[in-house]
Coordinates of C-alpha atoms in Angstrom, one line a residue:
Chain A
M1 CA 51.9 23.5 -37.1
Q2 CA 51.2 27.0 -35.9
I3 CA 49.7 29.2 -38.5
T4 CA 50.7 32.8 -37.8
H5 CA 48.9 35.9 -38.6
D6 CA 51.5 36.6 -41.3
T7 CA 50.8 33.2 -42.9
V8 CA 47.1 33.9 -43.0
R9 CA 47.8 37.1 -44.9
D10 CA 50.1 35.3 -47.3
V11 CA 47.6 32.5 -48.0
A12 CA 44.8 35.0 -48.4
R13 CA 46.8 36.8 -51.0
L14 CA 47.4 33.6 -52.9
A15 CA 43.7 32.8 -52.7
R16 CA 42.7 36.3 -53.8
L17 CA 40.9 37.0 -50.6
A18 CA 41.2 40.4 -48.9
V19 CA 41.3 39.6 -45.2
S20 CA 41.0 42.3 -42.6
E21 CA 43.3 42.5 -39.6
A22 CA 40.5 41.4 -37.3
E23 CA 39.7 38.4 -39.6
A24 CA 43.3 37.4 -39.8
H25 CA 43.6 37.3 -36.1
A26 CA 40.5 35.2 -35.8
L27 CA 41.5 32.9 -38.6
A28 CA 45.0 32.1 -37.4
P29 CA 44.1 30.0 -34.4
Q30 CA 41.2 28.3 -36.2
L31 CA 43.4 27.3 -39.1
S32 CA 46.1 26.2 -36.7
A33 CA 43.6 23.9 -34.9
I34 CA 42.4 22.3 -38.2
I35 CA 46.0 21.8 -39.4
S36 CA 47.1 20.5 -36.0
Y37 CA 44.2 18.0 -36.1
A38 CA 45.3 16.8 -39.5
E39 CA 48.8 16.3 -38.3
Q40 CA 47.7 12.9 -36.8
L41 CA 48.2 11.6 -40.4
Q42 CA 51.9 12.1 -39.8
S43 CA 51.9 9.4 -37.1
V44 CA 50.8 6.7 -39.6
D45 CA 53.4 4.9 -41.8
L46 CA 52.3 5.6 -45.3
T47 CA 55.4 4.7 -47.2
E48 CA 54.6 2.5 -50.3
V49 CA 50.9 3.4 -50.0
P50 CA 49.7 4.7 -53.4
P51 CA 47.5 7.8 -53.2
T52 CA 43.9 7.7 -54.2
S53 CA 43.0 10.8 -56.1
H54 CA 39.7 9.6 -57.3
P55 CA 37.4 6.7 -56.3
L56 CA 36.4 5.8 -59.9
A57 CA 39.1 4.3 -62.0
L58 CA 38.0 5.8 -65.3
M59 CA 40.8 6.5 -67.8
N60 CA 40.9 8.9 -70.7
V61 CA 37.2 9.7 -71.1
F62 CA 36.9 11.2 -74.5
R63 CA 34.0 12.3 -76.6
A64 CA 34.0 12.4 -80.4
D65 CA 35.8 15.4 -81.7
E66 CA 32.8 16.8 -83.5
P67 CA 31.5 20.3 -83.5
R68 CA 28.2 20.8 -81.7
P69 CA 26.1 23.7 -80.5
S70 CA 27.3 25.6 -77.5
L71 CA 25.6 28.4 -75.5
P72 CA 24.8 31.4 -77.7
R73 CA 27.1 34.4 -76.9
E74 CA 24.3 36.6 -75.5
V75 CA 23.2 33.8 -73.1
A76 CA 26.8 33.2 -72.0
L77 CA 27.2 37.0 -71.4
A78 CA 23.8 37.5 -69.7
Q79 CA 25.2 36.9 -66.2
A80 CA 28.4 38.9 -66.7
P81 CA 28.4 41.9 -64.3
D82 CA 29.8 44.1 -67.1
S83 CA 30.1 43.4 -70.8
D84 CA 30.6 45.4 -74.0
G85 CA 30.6 44.5 -77.7
G86 CA 30.2 40.8 -77.0
Q87 CA 33.0 40.6 -74.5
V88 CA 33.3 40.7 -70.7
R89 CA 34.7 44.0 -69.4
V90 CA 37.2 44.1 -66.5
P91 CA 39.5 46.8 -65.1
A92 CA 42.6 47.5 -67.2
V93 CA 45.1 44.6 -66.9
L94 CA 48.0 46.5 -68.7
E95 CA 48.7 50.2 -68.4
G96 CA 48.6 52.0 -71.6
Chain B
M1 CA 1.5 16.5 -44.8
L2 CA 2.0 15.4 -48.4
P3 CA 1.9 11.6 -48.9
T4 CA 4.8 9.6 -50.3
I5 CA 5.8 9.4 -54.0
R6 CA 4.3 5.9 -54.1
E7 CA 1.0 7.1 -52.7
I8 CA 0.8 10.0 -55.1
A9 CA 1.7 7.8 -58.0
D10 CA -0.9 5.3 -57.1
S11 CA -3.6 8.0 -56.8
L12 CA -2.6 9.5 -60.1
R13 CA -2.6 6.1 -61.8
R14 CA -6.2 5.4 -60.5
K15 CA -7.1 8.8 -61.9
E16 CA -8.5 9.8 -58.4
T17 CA -6.4 13.0 -58.5
Q18 CA -4.6 15.3 -61.0
P19 CA -1.0 16.7 -60.8
S20 CA -2.4 20.2 -60.2
E21 CA -4.1 19.1 -57.0
W22 CA -0.8 17.8 -55.6
M23 CA 0.9 20.9 -56.6
A24 CA -1.7 23.0 -54.9
Q25 CA -1.4 21.0 -51.8
S26 CA 2.4 21.3 -51.8
L27 CA 2.3 25.1 -52.3
A28 CA -0.3 25.5 -49.6
A29 CA 1.9 23.5 -47.2
V30 CA 4.9 25.7 -48.0
R31 CA 2.9 28.9 -47.6
E32 CA 1.4 27.7 -44.3
R33 CA 4.4 26.2 -42.7
D34 CA 7.7 27.3 -44.3
G35 CA 7.7 30.5 -42.4
A36 CA 8.4 28.5 -39.3
I37 CA 10.9 26.2 -40.9
G38 CA 12.8 28.3 -43.6
A39 CA 13.5 25.4 -45.9
F40 CA 13.0 27.3 -49.2
L41 CA 15.3 30.0 -50.6
T42 CA 13.3 30.4 -53.9
L43 CA 9.8 29.3 -54.6
D44 CA 8.7 29.1 -58.3
A45 CA 5.0 29.0 -57.5
D46 CA 3.7 30.3 -60.8
G47 CA 6.0 28.1 -62.9
A48 CA 5.1 25.1 -60.8
V49 CA 1.4 25.6 -61.1
E50 CA 1.7 26.0 -64.8
R51 CA 3.8 23.0 -65.3
A52 CA 1.5 20.8 -63.2
R53 CA -1.6 22.1 -65.0
R54 CA -0.1 21.0 -68.3
L55 CA 0.2 17.5 -67.0
D56 CA -3.5 17.3 -66.0
G57 CA -5.3 14.7 -68.1
Q58 CA -2.1 13.4 -69.6
P59 CA -1.3 9.7 -69.2
Q60 CA 0.9 8.8 -66.3
T61 CA 4.2 7.6 -67.8
N62 CA 6.2 6.6 -64.7
P63 CA 6.0 7.0 -60.9
M64 CA 7.6 10.5 -60.9
F65 CA 4.9 11.9 -63.2
G66 CA 3.1 14.8 -61.6
V67 CA 5.0 14.6 -58.3
P68 CA 6.1 17.9 -56.7
F69 CA 9.7 18.1 -55.6
A70 CA 12.5 20.5 -54.5
L71 CA 16.2 20.9 -55.3
K72 CA 19.0 21.9 -53.1
D73 CA 20.0 25.3 -54.2
N74 CA 23.5 24.2 -55.5
I75 CA 21.8 22.3 -58.3
C76 CA 21.5 24.6 -61.4
T77 CA 18.1 25.3 -62.8
E78 CA 17.8 27.1 -66.2
G79 CA 16.1 30.4 -65.7
L80 CA 15.6 30.0 -62.0
R81 CA 17.9 31.6 -59.4
T82 CA 20.5 29.3 -58.0
T83 CA 22.6 30.7 -55.2
A84 CA 24.4 27.9 -53.4
A85 CA 23.3 30.0 -50.3
S86 CA 26.1 32.4 -51.1
R87 CA 26.1 36.2 -51.5
I88 CA 28.5 35.8 -54.5
L89 CA 25.7 34.0 -56.4
E90 CA 22.7 35.9 -54.8
S91 CA 21.2 36.8 -58.2
Y92 CA 22.7 34.2 -60.4
I93 CA 20.4 32.7 -63.0
P94 CA 21.9 29.6 -64.7
P95 CA 21.7 29.3 -68.4
Y96 CA 21.4 25.5 -68.2
S97 CA 19.9 22.8 -65.9
A98 CA 21.7 20.1 -64.0
T99 CA 21.2 16.6 -65.5
A100 CA 19.7 15.1 -62.3
G101 CA 17.0 17.8 -62.1
Q102 CA 16.4 17.7 -65.8
R103 CA 15.9 13.9 -65.8
L104 CA 13.2 14.4 -63.1
A105 CA 11.5 17.1 -65.1
D106 CA 11.6 14.9 -68.2
A107 CA 9.9 12.2 -66.2
G108 CA 7.1 14.6 -65.3
A109 CA 8.1 15.5 -61.7
V110 CA 7.3 19.2 -61.0
L111 CA 9.9 21.5 -59.4
I112 CA 8.4 23.8 -56.8
G113 CA 11.6 25.5 -55.6
K114 CA 15.1 25.6 -54.3
T115 CA 16.1 24.7 -50.7
N116 CA 18.5 26.2 -48.2
L117 CA 22.0 24.8 -47.5
D118 CA 25.3 25.7 -45.9
E119 CA 27.0 28.1 -48.3
F120 CA 28.5 26.0 -51.2
A121 CA 27.5 22.9 -49.2
M122 CA 30.2 23.6 -46.6
G123 CA 28.8 22.8 -43.2
S124 CA 26.8 20.3 -41.2
S125 CA 23.9 22.4 -39.8
T126 CA 22.8 24.8 -42.6
E127 CA 23.9 27.6 -40.2
N128 CA 26.4 28.7 -42.8
S129 CA 23.7 29.8 -45.3
A130 CA 24.3 33.5 -46.2
F131 CA 20.5 34.0 -46.2
Q132 CA 18.5 32.3 -43.5
K133 CA 18.2 29.8 -40.8
T134 CA 16.4 26.5 -41.4
R135 CA 14.8 24.9 -38.4
N136 CA 14.5 21.3 -37.6
P137 CA 10.8 20.4 -38.0
Y138 CA 11.0 18.3 -34.8
H139 CA 12.3 21.1 -32.7
S140 CA 12.6 24.8 -33.5
D141 CA 15.8 25.3 -31.5
A142 CA 17.6 22.4 -33.2
V143 CA 19.4 22.5 -36.5
P144 CA 18.2 20.4 -39.4
G145 CA 21.7 19.2 -40.1
G146 CA 23.6 20.0 -43.3
S147 CA 24.5 20.8 -45.7
S148 CA 21.3 19.7 -47.4
G149 CA 19.3 21.0 -44.4
G150 CA 16.6 22.7 -46.4
S151 CA 15.9 19.6 -48.5
A152 CA 15.7 17.4 -45.4
A153 CA 13.5 19.8 -43.5
A154 CA 11.1 20.3 -46.5
V155 CA 10.6 16.5 -46.8
A156 CA 10.3 16.0 -43.0
A157 CA 7.7 18.8 -42.7
G158 CA 5.7 17.3 -45.5
L159 CA 6.1 20.3 -47.8
V160 CA 7.2 18.1 -50.7
P161 CA 7.3 14.3 -51.0
F162 CA 11.0 14.4 -52.0
A163 CA 14.0 16.6 -52.7
L164 CA 17.5 16.2 -54.1
G165 CA 20.5 17.0 -52.0
S166 CA 24.3 16.7 -52.5
D167 CA 26.7 14.7 -50.3
T168 CA 30.4 15.5 -50.1
G169 CA 31.1 14.3 -46.5
G170 CA 27.6 13.3 -45.3
S171 CA 25.5 16.2 -46.5
I172 CA 22.5 14.1 -47.5
R173 CA 22.7 11.4 -44.9
Q174 CA 23.3 13.5 -41.7
P175 CA 20.4 16.0 -42.3
A176 CA 18.2 13.0 -43.2
A177 CA 19.1 11.4 -39.9
F178 CA 18.5 14.7 -38.0
C179 CA 15.1 15.3 -39.7
G180 CA 13.8 11.7 -39.5
V181 CA 13.8 11.1 -43.3
V182 CA 15.6 8.7 -45.6
G183 CA 18.8 9.9 -47.3
L184 CA 20.7 8.1 -50.0
K185 CA 24.2 9.0 -51.2
P186 CA 24.7 6.9 -54.3
T187 CA 28.1 5.5 -55.4
Y188 CA 30.4 8.2 -56.7
G189 CA 29.6 8.5 -60.4
R190 CA 26.2 6.9 -60.2
V191 CA 24.4 10.2 -60.7
S192 CA 25.6 12.9 -63.0
R193 CA 27.1 15.9 -61.3
Y194 CA 26.6 18.1 -64.4
G195 CA 25.1 21.3 -63.2
L196 CA 25.9 20.7 -59.5
I197 CA 28.0 23.7 -58.2
A198 CA 31.3 21.9 -57.5
F199 CA 32.7 21.6 -54.0
G200 CA 35.0 18.6 -53.7
S201 CA 35.0 17.0 -57.2
S202 CA 36.3 13.6 -56.2
L203 CA 33.7 13.4 -53.4
D204 CA 30.5 15.1 -54.5
Q205 CA 27.4 13.1 -55.3
I206 CA 23.7 14.0 -55.8
G207 CA 21.1 11.9 -54.2
P208 CA 17.5 11.8 -52.9
L209 CA 15.9 12.7 -49.5
T210 CA 12.5 10.9 -49.2
R211 CA 10.1 9.7 -46.5
T212 CA 10.6 6.0 -47.4
V213 CA 13.3 3.7 -48.8
E214 CA 11.0 2.7 -51.6
D215 CA 10.7 6.4 -52.6
A216 CA 14.5 6.7 -52.5
A217 CA 14.6 3.8 -55.0
L218 CA 12.1 5.4 -57.2
V219 CA 14.0 8.7 -57.4
L220 CA 17.4 7.0 -57.9
Q221 CA 15.8 5.0 -60.8
A222 CA 14.9 8.4 -62.4
I223 CA 18.2 10.2 -61.9
A224 CA 20.9 7.5 -62.2
G225 CA 23.0 6.6 -65.2
H226 CA 25.8 7.8 -67.4
D227 CA 25.7 11.4 -68.7
P228 CA 27.9 12.4 -71.6
N229 CA 28.1 15.9 -70.0
D230 CA 29.8 14.5 -66.8
S231 CA 33.0 12.7 -67.7
T232 CA 33.1 11.3 -64.1
S233 CA 29.7 9.7 -64.4
A234 CA 30.0 6.0 -64.4
P235 CA 29.2 3.8 -67.4
Q236 CA 27.8 1.1 -65.2
P237 CA 24.3 -0.1 -66.2
V238 CA 21.4 1.1 -64.1
D239 CA 19.8 -1.6 -61.9
D240 CA 16.2 -2.4 -61.3
W241 CA 16.0 -1.0 -57.8
M242 CA 12.3 -1.6 -57.4
A243 CA 12.9 -5.3 -57.9
A244 CA 15.7 -5.3 -55.2
L245 CA 13.3 -3.9 -52.6
E246 CA 11.3 -7.1 -52.2
R247 CA 14.2 -9.5 -51.7
G248 CA 14.2 -9.3 -47.9
V249 CA 17.2 -9.7 -45.6
R250 CA 17.4 -13.4 -45.0
G251 CA 20.9 -14.6 -45.5
L252 CA 22.4 -11.1 -45.8
R253 CA 25.5 -10.4 -43.7
I254 CA 25.4 -7.1 -41.8
G255 CA 28.8 -5.9 -40.7
V256 CA 28.7 -3.9 -37.5
V257 CA 31.5 -1.5 -36.7
R258 CA 31.6 -1.1 -32.9
T259 CA 31.2 2.5 -31.9
G260 CA 30.7 4.0 -28.5
E261 CA 31.7 6.8 -26.1
E262 CA 35.1 7.1 -27.7
E263 CA 33.5 8.4 -30.9
G264 CA 31.2 10.6 -28.9
V265 CA 28.1 8.5 -29.6
H266 CA 25.1 9.4 -27.5
P267 CA 23.9 6.4 -25.6
G268 CA 20.4 6.9 -26.9
V269 CA 21.7 6.8 -30.5
Q270 CA 23.6 3.6 -29.8
A271 CA 20.6 2.0 -28.2
A272 CA 18.4 2.9 -31.3
V273 CA 21.0 1.5 -33.7
D274 CA 21.4 -1.7 -31.6
A275 CA 17.6 -2.2 -31.5
A276 CA 17.5 -1.8 -35.3
L277 CA 20.2 -4.4 -35.7
R278 CA 18.2 -6.8 -33.5
T279 CA 15.2 -6.2 -35.7
L280 CA 17.2 -7.0 -38.8
E281 CA 18.6 -10.1 -37.1
G282 CA 15.1 -11.2 -36.2
A283 CA 14.2 -10.8 -39.9
G284 CA 16.9 -13.3 -40.9
A285 CA 20.0 -11.2 -41.4
E286 CA 23.3 -12.4 -40.0
I287 CA 25.2 -9.9 -37.8
V288 CA 29.0 -10.0 -38.0
E289 CA 31.5 -7.6 -36.4
V290 CA 33.9 -5.8 -38.7
A291 CA 36.5 -3.2 -38.2
L292 CA 37.6 -0.2 -40.3
P293 CA 40.9 0.5 -38.5
H294 CA 41.7 3.6 -40.5
A295 CA 38.3 5.2 -40.3
Q296 CA 39.6 7.2 -37.3
Y297 CA 41.7 9.2 -39.7
A298 CA 38.9 9.9 -42.1
V299 CA 37.9 13.3 -40.8
A300 CA 41.6 14.4 -40.9
S301 CA 42.0 13.2 -44.5
Y302 CA 38.7 14.7 -45.5
Y303 CA 39.4 18.2 -44.1
L304 CA 42.5 18.2 -46.3
V305 CA 41.2 16.7 -49.5
A306 CA 37.8 18.6 -49.5
P307 CA 39.3 22.1 -48.9
A308 CA 42.0 21.4 -51.4
E309 CA 39.5 20.6 -54.1
A310 CA 37.2 23.5 -53.0
S311 CA 40.0 26.0 -53.2
A312 CA 40.5 25.1 -56.8
N313 CA 36.8 24.8 -57.6
L314 CA 35.9 28.2 -56.0
A315 CA 38.7 30.0 -57.9
R316 CA 36.1 30.5 -60.7
F317 CA 34.1 33.0 -58.6
D318 CA 36.1 36.1 -59.4
G319 CA 33.4 38.6 -60.4
V320 CA 34.3 38.4 -64.1
R321 CA 31.8 36.2 -66.0
Y322 CA 29.0 35.8 -63.5
G323 CA 28.1 36.4 -59.9
R324 CA 28.7 39.3 -57.7
R325 CA 31.3 41.9 -58.7
V326 CA 32.7 44.5 -56.4
V327 CA 34.4 47.2 -58.4
G328 CA 38.1 47.8 -57.7
E329 CA 40.9 50.0 -59.0
T330 CA 42.8 47.1 -60.5
L331 CA 41.8 43.6 -61.6
T332 CA 43.4 42.1 -58.5
D333 CA 41.4 44.5 -56.3
M334 CA 38.3 43.5 -58.1
Y335 CA 39.0 39.8 -57.5
E336 CA 39.8 40.3 -53.9
R337 CA 36.9 42.5 -53.1
S338 CA 34.3 40.4 -55.0
R339 CA 35.5 37.2 -53.2
S340 CA 35.9 38.8 -49.8
E341 CA 32.4 40.3 -49.8
G342 CA 30.8 37.4 -51.6
F343 CA 32.1 34.5 -49.5
G344 CA 31.1 33.8 -45.9
L345 CA 33.6 32.9 -43.2
E346 CA 33.5 29.1 -43.4
V347 CA 34.0 29.2 -47.2
K348 CA 37.0 31.5 -46.7
R349 CA 38.4 29.1 -44.0
R350 CA 38.2 26.2 -46.4
I351 CA 39.6 28.0 -49.3
M352 CA 42.5 29.1 -47.1
I353 CA 43.1 25.6 -45.7
G354 CA 43.1 24.3 -49.3
T355 CA 45.4 27.0 -50.6
Y356 CA 47.8 26.5 -47.7
I357 CA 48.2 22.7 -48.0
L358 CA 48.5 22.9 -51.8
S359 CA 51.2 25.6 -51.6
E360 CA 54.8 24.8 -52.3
G361 CA 56.5 22.7 -49.6
Y362 CA 53.3 21.5 -47.9
Y363 CA 51.8 19.3 -50.6
D364 CA 53.6 16.1 -49.7
A365 CA 53.1 16.6 -46.0
Y366 CA 49.3 17.1 -46.2
Y367 CA 47.5 16.6 -49.4
K368 CA 49.5 13.5 -50.5
R369 CA 49.3 11.9 -47.1
A370 CA 45.5 12.5 -47.1
Q371 CA 45.2 10.8 -50.4
Q372 CA 47.3 7.8 -49.2
M373 CA 45.0 7.5 -46.2
R374 CA 42.2 7.4 -48.6
T375 CA 43.7 4.3 -50.1
L376 CA 43.9 2.6 -46.7
I377 CA 40.3 3.5 -45.9
R378 CA 39.2 2.0 -49.2
Q379 CA 41.1 -1.1 -48.5
D380 CA 39.5 -1.3 -45.0
Y381 CA 36.1 -1.4 -46.7
E382 CA 37.3 -4.0 -49.2
A383 CA 38.4 -6.2 -46.4
A384 CA 35.1 -5.7 -44.5
F385 CA 33.1 -6.6 -47.6
E386 CA 34.9 -10.0 -47.7
R387 CA 32.9 -10.8 -44.6
C388 CA 29.7 -8.8 -45.0
D389 CA 27.3 -7.2 -47.5
V390 CA 26.8 -3.8 -45.8
V391 CA 28.6 -2.0 -43.0
V392 CA 26.5 -0.4 -40.3
T393 CA 27.2 2.6 -38.0
P394 CA 25.0 5.4 -36.6
T395 CA 24.6 8.1 -39.3
A396 CA 25.6 10.7 -36.8
P397 CA 27.0 10.4 -33.2
T398 CA 24.2 12.5 -31.7
P399 CA 20.7 13.7 -32.6
A400 CA 20.4 17.2 -34.0
F401 CA 22.3 19.8 -31.9
R402 CA 21.1 23.3 -31.1
F403 CA 21.9 26.5 -33.1
G404 CA 25.2 27.9 -32.1
E405 CA 26.2 24.8 -30.2
K406 CA 29.1 23.9 -32.5
S407 CA 30.7 27.3 -32.7
D408 CA 34.2 25.9 -33.1
P409 CA 34.8 24.8 -36.7
L410 CA 36.7 21.6 -35.8
Q411 CA 33.9 20.5 -33.4
M412 CA 31.5 20.9 -36.3
Y413 CA 33.7 18.8 -38.6
L414 CA 33.9 16.0 -36.1
T415 CA 30.1 15.5 -36.3
D416 CA 30.6 13.9 -39.7
L417 CA 33.0 11.1 -38.6
F418 CA 30.6 8.3 -39.6
T419 CA 29.6 9.6 -43.0
I420 CA 32.9 10.8 -44.3
P421 CA 34.6 7.4 -44.9
A422 CA 32.0 6.4 -47.6
N423 CA 32.8 9.6 -49.5
L424 CA 36.5 9.1 -49.3
A425 CA 36.0 5.5 -50.6
G426 CA 33.3 6.5 -53.2
L427 CA 30.8 4.0 -51.7
P428 CA 27.0 4.3 -51.5
G429 CA 25.5 5.1 -48.1
L430 CA 21.9 5.1 -46.9
S431 CA 20.5 6.6 -43.7
V432 CA 17.1 5.3 -42.4
P433 CA 15.3 6.7 -39.4
C434 CA 15.6 4.2 -36.5
G435 CA 14.1 5.9 -33.5
M436 CA 13.8 9.0 -31.4
V437 CA 16.1 10.4 -28.6
D438 CA 14.9 13.4 -26.6
G439 CA 12.2 14.1 -29.1
L440 CA 14.6 14.1 -32.0
P441 CA 15.1 11.5 -34.8
V442 CA 18.1 9.2 -35.1
G443 CA 19.3 7.5 -38.2
I444 CA 21.1 4.2 -38.9
Q445 CA 23.6 4.2 -41.8
F446 CA 24.2 1.4 -44.2
V447 CA 27.3 1.6 -46.5
G448 CA 27.6 -0.8 -49.4
R449 CA 29.9 -2.0 -52.1
A450 CA 30.5 0.3 -55.0
F451 CA 27.4 0.3 -57.3
D452 CA 25.5 -1.9 -55.0
E453 CA 22.8 0.5 -54.0
A454 CA 20.4 -2.5 -54.5
T455 CA 21.5 -4.2 -51.3
L456 CA 21.3 -0.9 -49.3
L457 CA 17.8 -0.3 -50.5
Q458 CA 16.9 -4.0 -49.9
I459 CA 18.0 -3.8 -46.3
G460 CA 16.6 -0.4 -45.7
H461 CA 13.2 -1.3 -47.0
A462 CA 13.1 -4.6 -45.1
Y463 CA 14.0 -2.7 -41.9
E464 CA 11.2 -0.1 -42.5
Q465 CA 8.7 -3.0 -42.9
E466 CA 10.0 -4.7 -39.7
R467 CA 10.6 -1.6 -37.6
G468 CA 7.3 -2.1 -35.8
F469 CA 6.8 1.6 -34.9
P470 CA 6.0 4.6 -37.0
M471 CA 8.4 7.6 -36.9
P472 CA 6.3 10.3 -35.2
T473 CA 5.3 13.1 -37.5
P474 CA 6.7 16.5 -36.5
E475 CA 4.0 18.7 -35.0
V476 CA 4.8 21.5 -37.5
A477 CA 3.8 19.1 -40.4
G478 CA 0.2 18.9 -39.2
Q479 CA -1.8 15.8 -40.1

């Protein structure tokens, strides 16, 4: 599978990464090489093989539904780059 | 050179020394030698001195009491900068501590600082750190391995008796092998991952890097066990690993996977591993040949599964709630600029691979097939464990390589071919030093059944006792 420069730009947009022209040109052959290497999985017959998503077969891990203390608001906000009035501030999402 | 945990614990028990003295020795070693090694990203000297001083004169409660240690800098420490060696977390101060580190602190071990790693643990040489190079204590031109390269180098250079690392595809075992120390990746779920900055959530596991197998058992004893804060931590009871150490190897069956030139194994590495097997056979173990026919597909599966999980896990770094923010006109601008300036190239590569293979139309062709291969690799181990108690390979195909030697990402990935299968199957793996090649250490890897760290430690300890030669101390560590 050849990953083109355009594909790199599309994927970067999906991943919320701003990739420069120079970076996209460097990444395209590198990503192609990695994906091409992974194509060897296509040569193995995997029909009927169930996928393993997780090595530990734990099912439905619940805790008691009881209120318990959580981080105080000021501690949770202490690492926010910008906050105001007990909330995180970001650029406007909606015009208005 | 700081002594082992066992030696420090014995000295403290006999009241010959106090925790403060060991802390002073550890800090002096860091100040004297870490300039040449670069193992530490953050040193908490004042805090460590104060914590050790408070233990002076107190009764020793367990072998961790008063022992200095370091944590890989992707393990969160409340109030102490935790960066994952990434610009995006350059000044991040966690509001809580990881369970594994907290359990050590509760036992009285004293944290001295945070060690270097490949950014977000993505790499095999620690060269992907956004901040600094870490050098192999045995050779200043050689990498320490990775991603837990800072932890491995700190232990090898005698700066601390032990450190914790994390292992997603070999990141504890491979640097342990490269730096001539012991590295244990416990079974997936054995140690809580709460507070570990997530990379590949179905693969990540925290474990110790130590100078001896006995010390690895001591640390595991302190950090293992279920944690209500990590729903993927296992409810299995914690074993008595110290008792396991003394059982010897008589009657144990060691399954050897034949490796060679085809896997790029250095002849010196092969010879060291073969010699170790003869030693174990001489001590009464039975050697049987086993095969893992699908292990050849492990690297391909891993470099689909791990980036897929990473691309989801690293979506949280968006400049909103914590970490670096680069201001933008719009919200999307802010996300893109924060992430692009905050992440290094290897992290971007993996996020993009993950995003690509999870995107519409590609999921079945890549991610699902990788997960199916994971099943076959697990079944390979199950079949092997019908015939043996542990599976042996070299930990890495070569000794430590030079800086810049693996400039092609795929070539770097292929150095993990012997460690990755255990992560895909969730099994425990132990690397023990087994010799020197061209002045650099070599490790032998034992992989065991799920939750059977006991047998790994038992064999590793027996091998250390029987090895018959000391691993040479790196010159930089002094006497």
